[in-house]
Coordinates of C-alpha atoms (C1' of nucleotides) in Angstrom, one line a residue:
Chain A
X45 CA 105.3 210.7 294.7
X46 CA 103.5 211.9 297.6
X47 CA 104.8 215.6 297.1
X48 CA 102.5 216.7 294.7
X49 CA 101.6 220.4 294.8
X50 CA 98.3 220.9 295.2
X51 CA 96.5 222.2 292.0
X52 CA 93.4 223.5 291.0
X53 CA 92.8 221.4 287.8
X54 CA 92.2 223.4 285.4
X55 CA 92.7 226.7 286.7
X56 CA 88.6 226.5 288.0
X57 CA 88.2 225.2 291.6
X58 CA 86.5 221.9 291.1
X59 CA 84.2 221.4 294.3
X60 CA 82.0 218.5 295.5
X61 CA 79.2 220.3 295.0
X62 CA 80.0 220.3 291.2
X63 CA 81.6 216.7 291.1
X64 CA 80.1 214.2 288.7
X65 CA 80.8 211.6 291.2
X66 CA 78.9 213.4 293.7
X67 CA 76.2 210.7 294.3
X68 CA 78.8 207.8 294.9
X69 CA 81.4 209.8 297.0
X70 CA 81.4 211.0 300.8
X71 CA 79.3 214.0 300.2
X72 CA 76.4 212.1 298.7
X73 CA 74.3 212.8 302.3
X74 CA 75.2 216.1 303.3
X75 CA 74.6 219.6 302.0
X76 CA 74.9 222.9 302.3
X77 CA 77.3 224.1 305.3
X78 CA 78.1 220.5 306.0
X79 CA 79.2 220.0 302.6
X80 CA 81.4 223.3 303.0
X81 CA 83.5 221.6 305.4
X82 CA 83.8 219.0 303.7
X83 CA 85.0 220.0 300.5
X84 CA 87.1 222.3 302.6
X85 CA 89.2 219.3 303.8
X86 CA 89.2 217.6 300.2
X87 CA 92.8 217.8 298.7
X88 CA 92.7 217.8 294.7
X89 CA 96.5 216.8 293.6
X90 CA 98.2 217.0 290.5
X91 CA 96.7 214.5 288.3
X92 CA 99.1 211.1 287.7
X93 CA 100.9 210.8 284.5
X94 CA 100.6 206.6 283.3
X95 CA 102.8 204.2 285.6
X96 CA 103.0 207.0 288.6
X97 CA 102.2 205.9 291.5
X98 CA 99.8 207.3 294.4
X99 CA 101.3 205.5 297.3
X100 CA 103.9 202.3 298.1
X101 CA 103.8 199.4 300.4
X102 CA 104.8 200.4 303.5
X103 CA 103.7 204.3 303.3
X104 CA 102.1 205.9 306.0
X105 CA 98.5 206.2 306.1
X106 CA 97.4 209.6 306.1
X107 CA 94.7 209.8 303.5
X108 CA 92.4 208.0 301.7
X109 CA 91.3 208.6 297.8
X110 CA 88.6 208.9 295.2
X111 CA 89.1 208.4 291.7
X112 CA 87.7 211.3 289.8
X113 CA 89.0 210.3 286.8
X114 CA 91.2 207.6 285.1
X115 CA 92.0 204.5 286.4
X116 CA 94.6 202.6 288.9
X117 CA 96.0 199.1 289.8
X118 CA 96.6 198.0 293.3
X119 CA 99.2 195.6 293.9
X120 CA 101.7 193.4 296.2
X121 CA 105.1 192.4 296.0
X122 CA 105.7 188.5 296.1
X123 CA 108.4 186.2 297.3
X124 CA 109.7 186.3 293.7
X125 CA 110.1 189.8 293.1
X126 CA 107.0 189.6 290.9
X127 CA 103.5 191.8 291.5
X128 CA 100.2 190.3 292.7
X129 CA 97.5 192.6 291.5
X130 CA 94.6 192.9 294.1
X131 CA 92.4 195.3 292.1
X132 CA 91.4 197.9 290.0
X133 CA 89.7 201.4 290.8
X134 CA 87.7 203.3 288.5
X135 CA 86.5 206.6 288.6
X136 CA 84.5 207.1 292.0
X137 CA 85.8 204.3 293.6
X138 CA 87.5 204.6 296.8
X139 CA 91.4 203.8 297.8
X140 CA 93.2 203.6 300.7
X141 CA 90.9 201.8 303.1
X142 CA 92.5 198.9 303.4
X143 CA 95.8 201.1 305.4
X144 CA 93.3 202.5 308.2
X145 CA 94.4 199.7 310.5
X146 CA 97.7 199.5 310.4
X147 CA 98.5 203.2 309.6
X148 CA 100.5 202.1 306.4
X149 CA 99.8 201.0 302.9
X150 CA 99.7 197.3 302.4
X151 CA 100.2 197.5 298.4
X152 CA 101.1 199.6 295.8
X153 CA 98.8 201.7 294.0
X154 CA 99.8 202.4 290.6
X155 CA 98.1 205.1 287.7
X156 CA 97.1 202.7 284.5
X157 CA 96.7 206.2 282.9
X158 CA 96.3 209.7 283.1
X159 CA 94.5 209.9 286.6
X160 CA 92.9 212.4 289.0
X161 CA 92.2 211.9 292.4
X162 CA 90.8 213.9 295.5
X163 CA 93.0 213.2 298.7
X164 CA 90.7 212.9 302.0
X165 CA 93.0 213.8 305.5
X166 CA 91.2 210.5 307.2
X167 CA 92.4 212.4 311.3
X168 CA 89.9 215.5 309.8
X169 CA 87.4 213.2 307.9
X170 CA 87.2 210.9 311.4
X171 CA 86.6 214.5 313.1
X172 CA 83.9 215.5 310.6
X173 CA 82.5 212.0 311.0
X174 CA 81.9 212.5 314.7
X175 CA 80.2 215.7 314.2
X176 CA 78.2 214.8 311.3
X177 CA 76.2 211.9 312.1
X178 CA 74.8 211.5 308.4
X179 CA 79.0 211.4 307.1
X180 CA 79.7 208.7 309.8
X181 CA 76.7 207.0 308.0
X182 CA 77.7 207.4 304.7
X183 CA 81.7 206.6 305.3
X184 CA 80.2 203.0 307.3
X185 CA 77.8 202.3 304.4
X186 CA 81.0 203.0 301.8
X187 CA 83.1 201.0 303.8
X188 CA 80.4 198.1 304.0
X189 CA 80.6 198.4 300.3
X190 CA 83.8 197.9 299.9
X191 CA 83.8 195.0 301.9
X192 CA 80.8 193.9 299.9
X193 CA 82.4 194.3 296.6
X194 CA 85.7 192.0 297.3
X195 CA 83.2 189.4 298.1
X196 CA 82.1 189.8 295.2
X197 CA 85.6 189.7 293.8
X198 CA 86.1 186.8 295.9
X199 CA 83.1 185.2 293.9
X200 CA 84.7 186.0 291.0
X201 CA 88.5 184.2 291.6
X202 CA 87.0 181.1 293.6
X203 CA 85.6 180.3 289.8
X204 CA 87.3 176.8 288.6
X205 CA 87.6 177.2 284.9
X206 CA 89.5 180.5 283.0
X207 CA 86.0 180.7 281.0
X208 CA 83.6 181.4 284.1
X209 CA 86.8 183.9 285.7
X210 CA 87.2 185.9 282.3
X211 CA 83.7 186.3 281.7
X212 CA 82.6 187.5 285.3
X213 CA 85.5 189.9 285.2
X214 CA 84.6 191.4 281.8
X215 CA 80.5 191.4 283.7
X216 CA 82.2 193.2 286.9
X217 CA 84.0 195.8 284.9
X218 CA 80.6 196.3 282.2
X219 CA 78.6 196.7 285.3
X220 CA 81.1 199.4 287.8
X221 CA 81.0 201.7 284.2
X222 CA 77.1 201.4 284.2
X223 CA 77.1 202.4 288.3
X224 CA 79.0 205.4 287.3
X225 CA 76.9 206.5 284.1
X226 CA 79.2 204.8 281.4
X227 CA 78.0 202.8 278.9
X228 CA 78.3 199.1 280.0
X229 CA 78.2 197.1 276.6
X230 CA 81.0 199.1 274.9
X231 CA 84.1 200.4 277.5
X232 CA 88.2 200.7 277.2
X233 CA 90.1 198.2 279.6
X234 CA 93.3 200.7 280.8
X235 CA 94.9 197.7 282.0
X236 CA 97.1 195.2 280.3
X237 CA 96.2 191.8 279.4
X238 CA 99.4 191.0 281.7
X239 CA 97.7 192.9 284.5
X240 CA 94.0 190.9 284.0
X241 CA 95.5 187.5 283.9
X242 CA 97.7 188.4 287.2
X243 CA 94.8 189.4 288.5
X244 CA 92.6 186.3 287.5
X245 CA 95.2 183.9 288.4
X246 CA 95.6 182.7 284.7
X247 CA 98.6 183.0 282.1
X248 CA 98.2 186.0 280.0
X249 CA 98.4 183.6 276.8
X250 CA 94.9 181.9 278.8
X251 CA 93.8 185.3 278.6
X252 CA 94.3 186.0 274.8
X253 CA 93.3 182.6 273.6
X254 CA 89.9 183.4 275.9
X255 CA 89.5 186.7 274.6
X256 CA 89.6 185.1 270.7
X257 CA 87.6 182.5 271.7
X258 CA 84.9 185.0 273.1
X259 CA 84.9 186.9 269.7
X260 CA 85.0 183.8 267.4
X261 CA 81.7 183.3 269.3
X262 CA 80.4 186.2 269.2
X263 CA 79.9 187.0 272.6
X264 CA 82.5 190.0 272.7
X265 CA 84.3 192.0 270.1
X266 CA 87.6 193.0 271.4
X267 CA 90.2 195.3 269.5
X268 CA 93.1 195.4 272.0
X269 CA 91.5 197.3 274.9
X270 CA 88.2 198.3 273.1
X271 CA 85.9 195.7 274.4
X272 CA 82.1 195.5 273.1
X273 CA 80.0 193.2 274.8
X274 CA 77.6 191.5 271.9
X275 CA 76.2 188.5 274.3
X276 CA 75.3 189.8 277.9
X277 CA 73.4 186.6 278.4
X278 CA 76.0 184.3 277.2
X279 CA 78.5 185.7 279.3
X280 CA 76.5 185.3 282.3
X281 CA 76.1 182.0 281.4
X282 CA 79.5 181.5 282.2
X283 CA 80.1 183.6 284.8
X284 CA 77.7 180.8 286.6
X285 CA 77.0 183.8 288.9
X286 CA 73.0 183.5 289.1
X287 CA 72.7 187.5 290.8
X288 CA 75.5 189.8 290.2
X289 CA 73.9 191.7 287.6
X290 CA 71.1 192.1 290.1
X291 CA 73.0 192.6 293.4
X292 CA 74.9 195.3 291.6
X293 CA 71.8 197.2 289.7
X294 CA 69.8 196.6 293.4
X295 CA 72.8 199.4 294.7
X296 CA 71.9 202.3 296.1
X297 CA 75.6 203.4 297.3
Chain B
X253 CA 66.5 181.9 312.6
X254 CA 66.5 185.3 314.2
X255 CA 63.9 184.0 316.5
X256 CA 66.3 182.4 319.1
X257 CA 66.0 184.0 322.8
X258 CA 68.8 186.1 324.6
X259 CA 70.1 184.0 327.3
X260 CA 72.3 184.5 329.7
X261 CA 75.1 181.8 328.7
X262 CA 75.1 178.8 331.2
X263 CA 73.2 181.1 333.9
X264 CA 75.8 183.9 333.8
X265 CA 76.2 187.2 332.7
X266 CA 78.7 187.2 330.5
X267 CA 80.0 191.0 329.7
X268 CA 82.9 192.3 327.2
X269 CA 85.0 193.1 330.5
X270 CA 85.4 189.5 331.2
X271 CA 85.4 188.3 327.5
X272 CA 88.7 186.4 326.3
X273 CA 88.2 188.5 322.6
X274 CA 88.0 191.8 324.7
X275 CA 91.4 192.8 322.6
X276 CA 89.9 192.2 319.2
X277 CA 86.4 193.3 319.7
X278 CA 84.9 196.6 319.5
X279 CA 85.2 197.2 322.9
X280 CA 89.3 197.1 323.1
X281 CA 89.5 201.0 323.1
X282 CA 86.6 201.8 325.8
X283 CA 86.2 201.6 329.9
X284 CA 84.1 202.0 332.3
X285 CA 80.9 203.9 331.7
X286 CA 81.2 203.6 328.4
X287 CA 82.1 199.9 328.6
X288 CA 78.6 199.4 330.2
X289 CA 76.7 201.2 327.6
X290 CA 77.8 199.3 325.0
X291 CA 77.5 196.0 326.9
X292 CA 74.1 197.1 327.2
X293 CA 73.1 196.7 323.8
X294 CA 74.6 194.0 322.6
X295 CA 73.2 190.4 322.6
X296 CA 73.8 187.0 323.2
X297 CA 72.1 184.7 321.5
X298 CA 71.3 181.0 322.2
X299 CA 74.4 179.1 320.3
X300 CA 73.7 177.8 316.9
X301 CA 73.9 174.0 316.7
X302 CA 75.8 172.9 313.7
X303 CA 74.3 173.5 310.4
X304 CA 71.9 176.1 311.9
X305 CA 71.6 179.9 309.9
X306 CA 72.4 183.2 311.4
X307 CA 71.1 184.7 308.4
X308 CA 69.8 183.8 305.2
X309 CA 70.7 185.6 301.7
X310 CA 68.1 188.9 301.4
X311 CA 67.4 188.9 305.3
X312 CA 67.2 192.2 307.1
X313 CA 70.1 193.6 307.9
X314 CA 70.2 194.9 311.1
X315 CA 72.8 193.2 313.6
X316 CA 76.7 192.3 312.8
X317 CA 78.0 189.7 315.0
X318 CA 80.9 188.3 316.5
X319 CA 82.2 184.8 316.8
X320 CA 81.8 183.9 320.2
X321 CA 83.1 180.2 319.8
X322 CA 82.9 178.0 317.2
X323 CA 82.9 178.6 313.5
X324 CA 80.6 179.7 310.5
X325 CA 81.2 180.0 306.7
X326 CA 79.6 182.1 304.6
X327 CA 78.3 181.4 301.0
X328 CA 76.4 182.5 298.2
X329 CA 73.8 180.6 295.9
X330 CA 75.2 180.1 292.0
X331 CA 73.5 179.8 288.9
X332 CA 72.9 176.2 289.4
X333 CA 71.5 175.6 292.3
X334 CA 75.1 175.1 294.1
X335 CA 76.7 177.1 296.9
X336 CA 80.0 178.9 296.5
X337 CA 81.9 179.3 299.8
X338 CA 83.0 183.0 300.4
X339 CA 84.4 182.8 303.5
X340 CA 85.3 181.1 307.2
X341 CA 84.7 183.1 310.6
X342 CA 86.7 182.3 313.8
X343 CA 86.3 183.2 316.9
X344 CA 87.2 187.3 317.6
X345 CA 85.8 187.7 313.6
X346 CA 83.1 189.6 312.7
X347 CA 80.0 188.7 310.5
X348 CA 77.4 191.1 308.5
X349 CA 80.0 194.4 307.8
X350 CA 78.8 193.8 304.0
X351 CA 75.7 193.9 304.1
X352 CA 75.6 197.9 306.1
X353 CA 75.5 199.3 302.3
X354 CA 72.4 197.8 300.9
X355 CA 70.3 197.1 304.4
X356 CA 70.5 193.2 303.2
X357 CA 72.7 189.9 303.7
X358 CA 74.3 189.1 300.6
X359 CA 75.5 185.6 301.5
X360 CA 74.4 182.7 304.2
X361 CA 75.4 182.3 307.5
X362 CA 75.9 178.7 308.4
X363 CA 77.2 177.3 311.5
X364 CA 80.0 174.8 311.2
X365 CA 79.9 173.4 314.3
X366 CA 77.9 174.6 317.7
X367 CA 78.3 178.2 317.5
X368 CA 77.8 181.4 319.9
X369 CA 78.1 184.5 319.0
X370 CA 77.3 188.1 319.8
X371 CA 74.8 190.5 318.3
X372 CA 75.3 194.3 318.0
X373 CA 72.4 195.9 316.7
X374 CA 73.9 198.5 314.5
X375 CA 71.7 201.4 314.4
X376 CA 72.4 201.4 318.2
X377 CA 76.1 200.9 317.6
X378 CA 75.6 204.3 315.2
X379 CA 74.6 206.3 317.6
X380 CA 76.7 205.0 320.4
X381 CA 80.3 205.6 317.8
X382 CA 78.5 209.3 317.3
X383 CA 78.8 209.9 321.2
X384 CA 81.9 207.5 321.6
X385 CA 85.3 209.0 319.3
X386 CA 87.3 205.9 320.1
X387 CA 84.5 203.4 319.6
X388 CA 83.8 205.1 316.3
X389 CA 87.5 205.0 315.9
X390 CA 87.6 201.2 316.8
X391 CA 84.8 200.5 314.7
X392 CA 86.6 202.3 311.1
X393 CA 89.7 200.3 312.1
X394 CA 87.7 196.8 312.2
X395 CA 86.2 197.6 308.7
X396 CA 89.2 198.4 307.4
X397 CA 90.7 195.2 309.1
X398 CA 87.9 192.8 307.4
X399 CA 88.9 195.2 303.9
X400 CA 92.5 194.2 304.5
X401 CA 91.8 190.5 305.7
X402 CA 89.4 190.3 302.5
X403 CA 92.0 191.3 299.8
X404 CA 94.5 189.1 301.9
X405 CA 92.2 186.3 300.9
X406 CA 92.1 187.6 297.2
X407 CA 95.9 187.3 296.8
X408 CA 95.6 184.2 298.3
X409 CA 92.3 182.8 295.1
X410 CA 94.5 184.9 292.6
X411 CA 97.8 181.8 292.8
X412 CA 97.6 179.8 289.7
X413 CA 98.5 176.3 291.6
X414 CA 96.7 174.2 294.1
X415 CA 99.5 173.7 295.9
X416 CA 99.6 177.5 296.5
X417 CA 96.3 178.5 297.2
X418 CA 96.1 175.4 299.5
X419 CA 99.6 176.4 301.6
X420 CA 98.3 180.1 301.3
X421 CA 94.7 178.7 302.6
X422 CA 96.2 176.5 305.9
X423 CA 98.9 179.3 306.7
X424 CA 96.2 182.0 306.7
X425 CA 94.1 179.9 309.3
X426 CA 96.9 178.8 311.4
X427 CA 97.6 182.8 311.7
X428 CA 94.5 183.8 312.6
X429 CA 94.1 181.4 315.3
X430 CA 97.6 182.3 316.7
X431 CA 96.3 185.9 316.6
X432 CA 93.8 184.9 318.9
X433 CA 95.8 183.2 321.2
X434 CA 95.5 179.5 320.2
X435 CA 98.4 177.5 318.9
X436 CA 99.7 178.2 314.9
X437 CA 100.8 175.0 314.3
X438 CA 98.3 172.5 315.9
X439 CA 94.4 173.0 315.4
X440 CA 91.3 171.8 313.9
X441 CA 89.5 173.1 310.6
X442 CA 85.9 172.9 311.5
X443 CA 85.1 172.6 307.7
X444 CA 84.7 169.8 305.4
X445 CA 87.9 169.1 302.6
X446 CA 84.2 170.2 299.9
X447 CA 84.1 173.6 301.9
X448 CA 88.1 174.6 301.0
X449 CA 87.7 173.0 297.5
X450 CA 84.4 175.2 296.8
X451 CA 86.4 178.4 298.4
X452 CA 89.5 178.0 296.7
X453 CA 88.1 177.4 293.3
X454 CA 89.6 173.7 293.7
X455 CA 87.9 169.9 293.0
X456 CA 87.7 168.1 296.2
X457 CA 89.6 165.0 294.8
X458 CA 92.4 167.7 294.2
X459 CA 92.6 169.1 298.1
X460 CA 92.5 165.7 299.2
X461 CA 95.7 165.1 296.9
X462 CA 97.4 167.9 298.1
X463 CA 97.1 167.2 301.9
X464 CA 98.3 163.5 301.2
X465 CA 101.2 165.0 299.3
X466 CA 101.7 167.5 301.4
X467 CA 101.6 165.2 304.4
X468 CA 103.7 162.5 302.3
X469 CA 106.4 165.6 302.1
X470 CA 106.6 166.2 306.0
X471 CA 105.4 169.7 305.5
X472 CA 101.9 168.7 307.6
X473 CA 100.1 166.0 309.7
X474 CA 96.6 166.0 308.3
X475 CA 94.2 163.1 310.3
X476 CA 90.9 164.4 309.3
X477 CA 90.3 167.7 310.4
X478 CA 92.9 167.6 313.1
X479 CA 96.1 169.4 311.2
X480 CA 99.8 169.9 312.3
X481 CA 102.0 172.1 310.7
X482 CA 105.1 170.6 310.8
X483 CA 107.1 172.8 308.6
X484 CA 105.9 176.4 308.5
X485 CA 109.2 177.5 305.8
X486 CA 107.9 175.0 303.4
X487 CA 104.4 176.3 303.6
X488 CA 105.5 179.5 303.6
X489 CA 107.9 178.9 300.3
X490 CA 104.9 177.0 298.5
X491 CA 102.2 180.2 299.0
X492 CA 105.1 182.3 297.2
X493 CA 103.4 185.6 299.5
X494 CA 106.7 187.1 301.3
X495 CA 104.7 188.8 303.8
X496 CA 102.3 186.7 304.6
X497 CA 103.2 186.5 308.1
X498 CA 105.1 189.8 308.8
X499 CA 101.6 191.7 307.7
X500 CA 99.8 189.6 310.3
X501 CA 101.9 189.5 313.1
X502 CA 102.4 193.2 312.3
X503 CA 99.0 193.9 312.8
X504 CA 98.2 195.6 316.0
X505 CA 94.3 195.5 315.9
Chain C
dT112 C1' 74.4 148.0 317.9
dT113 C1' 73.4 147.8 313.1
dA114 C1' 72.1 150.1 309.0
dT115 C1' 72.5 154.1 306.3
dA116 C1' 74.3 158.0 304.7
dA117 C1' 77.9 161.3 304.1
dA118 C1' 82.7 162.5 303.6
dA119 C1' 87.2 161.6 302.2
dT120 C1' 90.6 159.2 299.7
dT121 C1' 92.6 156.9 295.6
dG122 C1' 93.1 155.5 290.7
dA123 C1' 92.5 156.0 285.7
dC124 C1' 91.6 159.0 282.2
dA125 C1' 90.1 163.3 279.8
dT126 C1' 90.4 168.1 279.7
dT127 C1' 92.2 172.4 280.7
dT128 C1' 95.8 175.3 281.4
dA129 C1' 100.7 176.6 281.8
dT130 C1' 105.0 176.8 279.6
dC131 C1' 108.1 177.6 275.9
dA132 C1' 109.0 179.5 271.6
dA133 C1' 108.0 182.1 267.5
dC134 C1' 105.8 185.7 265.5
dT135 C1' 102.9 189.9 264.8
dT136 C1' 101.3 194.2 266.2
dA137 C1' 101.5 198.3 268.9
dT138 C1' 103.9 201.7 271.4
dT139 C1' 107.9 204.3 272.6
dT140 C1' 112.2 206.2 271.9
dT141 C1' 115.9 207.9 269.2
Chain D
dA68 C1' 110.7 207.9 260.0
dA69 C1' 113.4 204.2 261.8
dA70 C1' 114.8 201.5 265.5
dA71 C1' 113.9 199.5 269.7
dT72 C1' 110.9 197.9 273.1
dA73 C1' 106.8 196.2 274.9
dA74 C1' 102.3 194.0 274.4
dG75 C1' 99.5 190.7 272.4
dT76 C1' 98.6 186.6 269.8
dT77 C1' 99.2 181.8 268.1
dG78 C1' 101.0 177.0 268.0
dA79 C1' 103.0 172.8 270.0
dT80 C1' 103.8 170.3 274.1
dA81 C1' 104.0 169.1 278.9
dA82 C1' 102.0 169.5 283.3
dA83 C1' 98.3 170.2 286.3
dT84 C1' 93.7 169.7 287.4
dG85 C1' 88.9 168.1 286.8
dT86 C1' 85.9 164.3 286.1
dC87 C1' 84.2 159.7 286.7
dA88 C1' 84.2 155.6 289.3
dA89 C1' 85.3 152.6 293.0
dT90 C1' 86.5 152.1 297.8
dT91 C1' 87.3 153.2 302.5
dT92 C1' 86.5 155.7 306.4
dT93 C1' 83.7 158.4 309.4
dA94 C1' 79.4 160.2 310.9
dT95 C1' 74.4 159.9 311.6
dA96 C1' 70.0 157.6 312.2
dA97 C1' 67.1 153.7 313.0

DNA sequence: TTATAAAATTGACATTTATCAACTTATTTT
DNA sequence: AAAATAAGTTGATAAATGTCAATTTTATAA
């Protein structure tokens, strides 16, 4: 997995500098020469077919990631042999930070479909940081984010009922696409109804019946993984989450 | 809140050299000189008495703290007017790393019984990881700790049962306390039976239930808020995680 | 100390959710 | 295109959990 060549996508030399994801990513406070250096370090693999993976519990830690584009699942092997899903990473969201302490992945991270990713050397990025005091900044605040965000995720699975869970996950997902310049009312779920109730801590057959019962009241319209959200207030409603839309609109990461 | 004077703990000057979480804290990779500096600028505040804030939601961030002694959870305000627990902080654990990204606390601070802790201003502790490699070093490897920690915890709301999360929940405390040195199987959990209900997504009446059975079973000893774990395998079995405890005791941070 | 309030436990019951099974609909593969 | 496989949905039932109420225990205040 890890022995990807090294591509220019496309044939064209995709830099930083021309990156969609620019104002999200690592490169967001720095510029010109600084930023050289940067995308200088910045690896951009071969993209992931569907069910590839990017790394496997246990790998060393070398790297982290940025989805450019595409999605991925993280997740860990239980007692059982089965998967606990941890989370999933849309396009400009971070991977890999979870490994810096221990020098070695702790799950597995998994393509959900077609995905591209830029590969950061974390030695060199830790060397930039040191030199470039407004990277250090922007790797802390990205960092702080992250931690920020599972909170938030935390929020979202400490909910008592399969209603509230559902409906703050469908809010969580509507609002990361409207971060990143997506529409956040209409949107494609890459991952399986399987992975979502996993995730949620539900039985996928939960999941459907919740799903139908969503759309029988109008609150969603959901053909497999095309989701259209109809009722933003009624899902929040349910949620029972008084300022996520808020907290996550207030961003400036 | 922020108000409280720096004192010099019981008359003396207590320093990160002589500090029992020395191994766990941010100064674990520094010496000398550079020890002193960043003794220098952090702060010891007056302990909290129980039920007192370190911060409230929207305060200014401008400190992270460690647990001294004690115990705090941390909690955000829902929809209606209730609190939902998002986490508990033990001694050697740190406190504020979410809110770096958007300059604000996104949760409460509450003391859970009489609490001391120490304050690192962070722009300060910015400027000192920019001159300091291994501090900034230390400091990436603690985020990333508190990222791992966090999704740890998210496996942990993601089990279906409430015997699960609730194993999950007591083995996760009993290995953080062994981590900092104080016994696995034998300690107190400074918060209220409502406190793990509201964090893992439980009814009270149903944690209560589940300690009786458990203790019925000879897994635990639960009198109050003094708990013995009398069989670890059985816990272990119940949380369904396989490396729960090989991650943790893995972990060299 | 006594009085009062809060926290924890227990029981009865209603509701929600998981499980099992059947079936339909997509997606792959041959 | 047909066959095979996987994913998703729906129904019936059992099990788990939440809710309500009563009671006991512990903590706090007068």
């Amino acid at each position: 997995m890890r022995d990807n060549k090294i591509v220019d996508l496309h044939g064209i030399n995709v830099s930083c500098n021309e990156c969609s994801l620019h104002q999200l990513c690592l490169p967001q406070s720095i510029d010109g020469a600084e930023l050289e250096k940067l995308d200088y370090i910045i690896e951009r693999k071969k993209p992931l077919k569907r069910n590839e993976y990017l790394f496997q519990v246990g790998s060393a830690f070398d790297s982290i990631y940025v989805v450019r584009s595409g999605s991925l699942k993280t997740f860990s092997p239980t007692i059982d042999g089965q998967e606990q899903v941890t989370g999933f990473h849309l396009p400009g969201e971070l991977l890999g930070l979870d490994a810096i302490g221990k020098g070695h992945h702790p799950c597995v991270a998994k393509a959900l479909e077609t995905t591209s990713v830029c590969e950061i050397p974390f030695d060199r990025l830790e060397e930039l940081a040191q030199e470039l005091p407004t990277l250090q900044h922007q790797l802390l605040r990205l960092m702080s984010k992250e931690i920020f965000d599972d909170q938030e995720l935390m929020l979202l699975l400490g909910k008592k009922t399969a209603e509230a869970r559902l409906s703050a996950f469908l809010l969580s997902i509507s609002l990361r696409f409207k971060q990143r310049g997506f529409s956040s009312t209409e949107f494609y779920l890459s991952m399986s109804r399987n992975d979502i109730a996993n995730y949620l801590g539900l039985a996928v057959e939960t999941v459907s019946r919740m799903f139908t019962r969503f759309q029988d009241d109008g609150i969603i319209t959901a053909e497999r993984k095309h989701i259209m959200i109809k009722n933003w207030n009624a899902l929040q409603q349910m949620a029972g989450i008084s300022q996520l839309s808020e907290k996550v609109s207030k961003s400036s990461i």
